[in-house]
Amino acid sequence: MNFRAPAVPTTCINGVGVPTTEKLVYWDGDFSQAPEIVYGDGDGVVNSASILALDTVIGEDPRQGYYKSVKIAGTSHDGVVSDGAALERLVSEIPRENFVQASKEEDSRVAQL
C-alpha cells in the first residue's frame, strides 16, 4: 500500500483500551468452520497496530509539518464523538488560535485580489 502523509496539520484522535479483533485463527486451515477470534487492544473497531501505523506513516514523514496522535483510554470508536469526557478531550485538541490565524491570512490574501 502506498500511503503518504497529508502534509497538512493533522491530529488523529483514537480510542484505546477496548477489546478489538486482532486476528482470526482457522485451525488446520479449515475455512468451513468459524474462526477463533483473538482480541487485542484498540477501540473496538480499529486495532492498536493500525492506529500506531498512522503514527509511523504520518508522524515520521519529514514533509508532515504538524502531527499529533491522541489516544483516549477506555473509549470506543464511536465513543470518541459520543462519550462526554472523550468529546471534551476531542474539542480541547482543536487549536482555535490556528484557525483564527489561518482565517486572518486568508482574508488578507482575498483582500489583495
Tab-separated table of C-alpha atoms in Angstrom:
chain	number	residue	atom	x	y	z
A	1	MET	CA	0.000	0.000	0.000
A	2	ASN	CA	1.305	3.418	-0.931
A	3	PHE	CA	0.024	5.757	1.772
A	4	ARG	CA	1.522	9.194	2.232
A	5	ALA	CA	1.201	11.841	4.890
A	6	PRO	CA	-1.374	14.518	4.015
A	7	ALA	CA	1.199	17.323	4.548
A	8	VAL	CA	-1.388	19.476	6.326
A	9	PRO	CA	-1.673	19.947	10.099
A	10	THR	CA	-3.171	16.685	11.359
A	11	THR	CA	-4.416	15.437	14.709
A	12	CYS	CA	-5.547	11.802	14.943
A	13	ILE	CA	-7.798	11.006	17.880
A	14	ASN	CA	-8.461	7.360	18.682
A	15	GLY	CA	-9.882	5.321	21.494
A	16	VAL	CA	-7.792	2.559	23.070
A	17	GLY	CA	-8.257	0.028	25.827
A	18	VAL	CA	-11.279	-1.681	24.274
A	19	PRO	CA	-11.077	-5.356	23.229
A	20	THR	CA	-10.677	-5.341	19.441
A	21	THR	CA	-10.291	-8.146	16.923
A	22	GLU	CA	-6.592	-8.629	16.291
A	23	LYS	CA	-6.658	-11.775	14.193
A	24	LEU	CA	-8.782	-14.712	13.124
A	25	VAL	CA	-7.363	-18.204	13.568
A	26	TYR	CA	-8.547	-21.026	11.316
A	27	TRP	CA	-7.281	-24.231	12.884
A	28	ASP	CA	-5.874	-26.799	10.455
A	29	GLY	CA	-6.723	-24.478	7.563
A	30	ASP	CA	-10.407	-25.415	7.843
A	31	PHE	CA	-12.160	-22.337	6.494
A	32	SER	CA	-15.564	-24.020	6.654
A	33	GLN	CA	-15.565	-23.618	10.445
A	34	ALA	CA	-15.946	-20.353	12.322
A	35	PRO	CA	-12.533	-18.935	13.242
A	36	GLU	CA	-11.226	-18.372	16.731
A	37	ILE	CA	-11.142	-14.644	17.346
A	38	VAL	CA	-8.027	-13.332	19.075
A	39	TYR	CA	-8.583	-9.979	20.727
A	40	GLY	CA	-6.066	-7.261	21.372
A	41	ASP	CA	-6.128	-3.563	22.175
A	42	GLY	CA	-7.928	-0.930	20.152
A	43	ASP	CA	-11.201	0.950	20.034
A	44	GLY	CA	-13.481	-1.996	19.285
A	45	VAL	CA	-13.237	-1.385	15.521
A	46	VAL	CA	-9.650	-0.342	14.726
A	47	ASN	CA	-6.863	-2.289	16.429
A	48	SER	CA	-3.883	-0.558	18.021
A	49	ALA	CA	-1.448	-1.842	15.391
A	50	SER	CA	-3.374	0.079	12.731
A	51	ILE	CA	-3.626	3.161	14.924
A	52	LEU	CA	0.132	3.061	15.587
A	53	ALA	CA	0.818	2.642	11.856
A	54	LEU	CA	-0.541	6.154	11.335
A	55	ASP	CA	1.963	7.456	13.861
A	56	THR	CA	4.726	5.912	11.770
A	57	VAL	CA	3.465	6.758	8.280
A	58	ILE	CA	2.275	10.272	9.027
A	59	GLY	CA	4.166	11.277	12.156
A	60	GLU	CA	7.597	10.306	10.874
A	61	ASP	CA	7.205	11.775	7.374
A	62	PRO	CA	9.543	14.792	7.078
A	63	ARG	CA	7.001	16.576	4.837
A	64	GLN	CA	4.422	16.466	7.624
A	65	GLY	CA	4.767	19.745	9.481
A	66	TYR	CA	2.384	19.138	12.386
A	67	TYR	CA	1.126	15.764	13.567
A	68	LYS	CA	-0.324	14.834	16.911
A	69	SER	CA	-1.720	11.477	17.972
A	70	VAL	CA	-4.169	11.453	20.867
A	71	LYS	CA	-5.270	8.156	22.366
A	72	ILE	CA	-8.202	8.242	24.777
A	73	ALA	CA	-8.160	5.316	27.217
A	74	GLY	CA	-11.278	3.193	27.576
A	75	THR	CA	-13.017	4.846	24.640
A	76	SER	CA	-14.664	3.016	21.768
A	77	HIS	CA	-14.551	4.000	18.098
A	78	ASP	CA	-17.968	5.678	18.311
A	79	GLY	CA	-17.267	6.932	21.820
A	80	VAL	CA	-14.646	9.386	20.563
A	81	VAL	CA	-17.517	11.569	19.291
A	82	SER	CA	-20.340	10.474	21.604
A	83	ASP	CA	-18.878	9.963	25.092
A	84	GLY	CA	-18.955	13.200	27.096
A	85	ALA	CA	-15.422	13.019	28.512
A	86	ALA	CA	-13.945	11.877	25.196
A	87	LEU	CA	-15.782	14.619	23.338
A	88	GLU	CA	-14.417	17.211	25.764
A	89	ARG	CA	-10.907	15.921	25.076
A	90	LEU	CA	-11.521	15.993	21.327
A	91	VAL	CA	-12.744	19.592	21.448
A	92	SER	CA	-9.779	20.598	23.620
A	93	GLU	CA	-7.438	19.400	20.875
A	94	ILE	CA	-8.839	21.826	18.304
A	95	PRO	CA	-6.225	24.567	18.028
A	96	ARG	CA	-8.603	27.528	17.880
A	97	GLU	CA	-5.808	30.063	17.567
A	98	ASN	CA	-4.546	28.320	14.414
A	99	PHE	CA	-7.981	28.577	12.815
A	100	VAL	CA	-8.220	32.265	13.707
A	101	GLN	CA	-4.733	32.957	12.294
A	102	ALA	CA	-5.416	30.966	9.110
A	103	SER	CA	-8.700	32.829	8.653
A	104	LYS	CA	-6.947	36.198	9.010
A	105	GLU	CA	-4.296	35.168	6.481
A	106	GLU	CA	-6.973	34.016	4.019
A	107	ASP	CA	-8.880	37.290	4.477
A	108	SER	CA	-5.644	39.167	3.763
A	109	ARG	CA	-5.000	37.178	0.568
A	110	VAL	CA	-8.566	37.721	-0.661
A	111	ALA	CA	-8.303	41.460	0.022
A	112	GLN	CA	-5.190	41.619	-2.187
A	113	LEU	CA	-7.024	40.146	-5.210
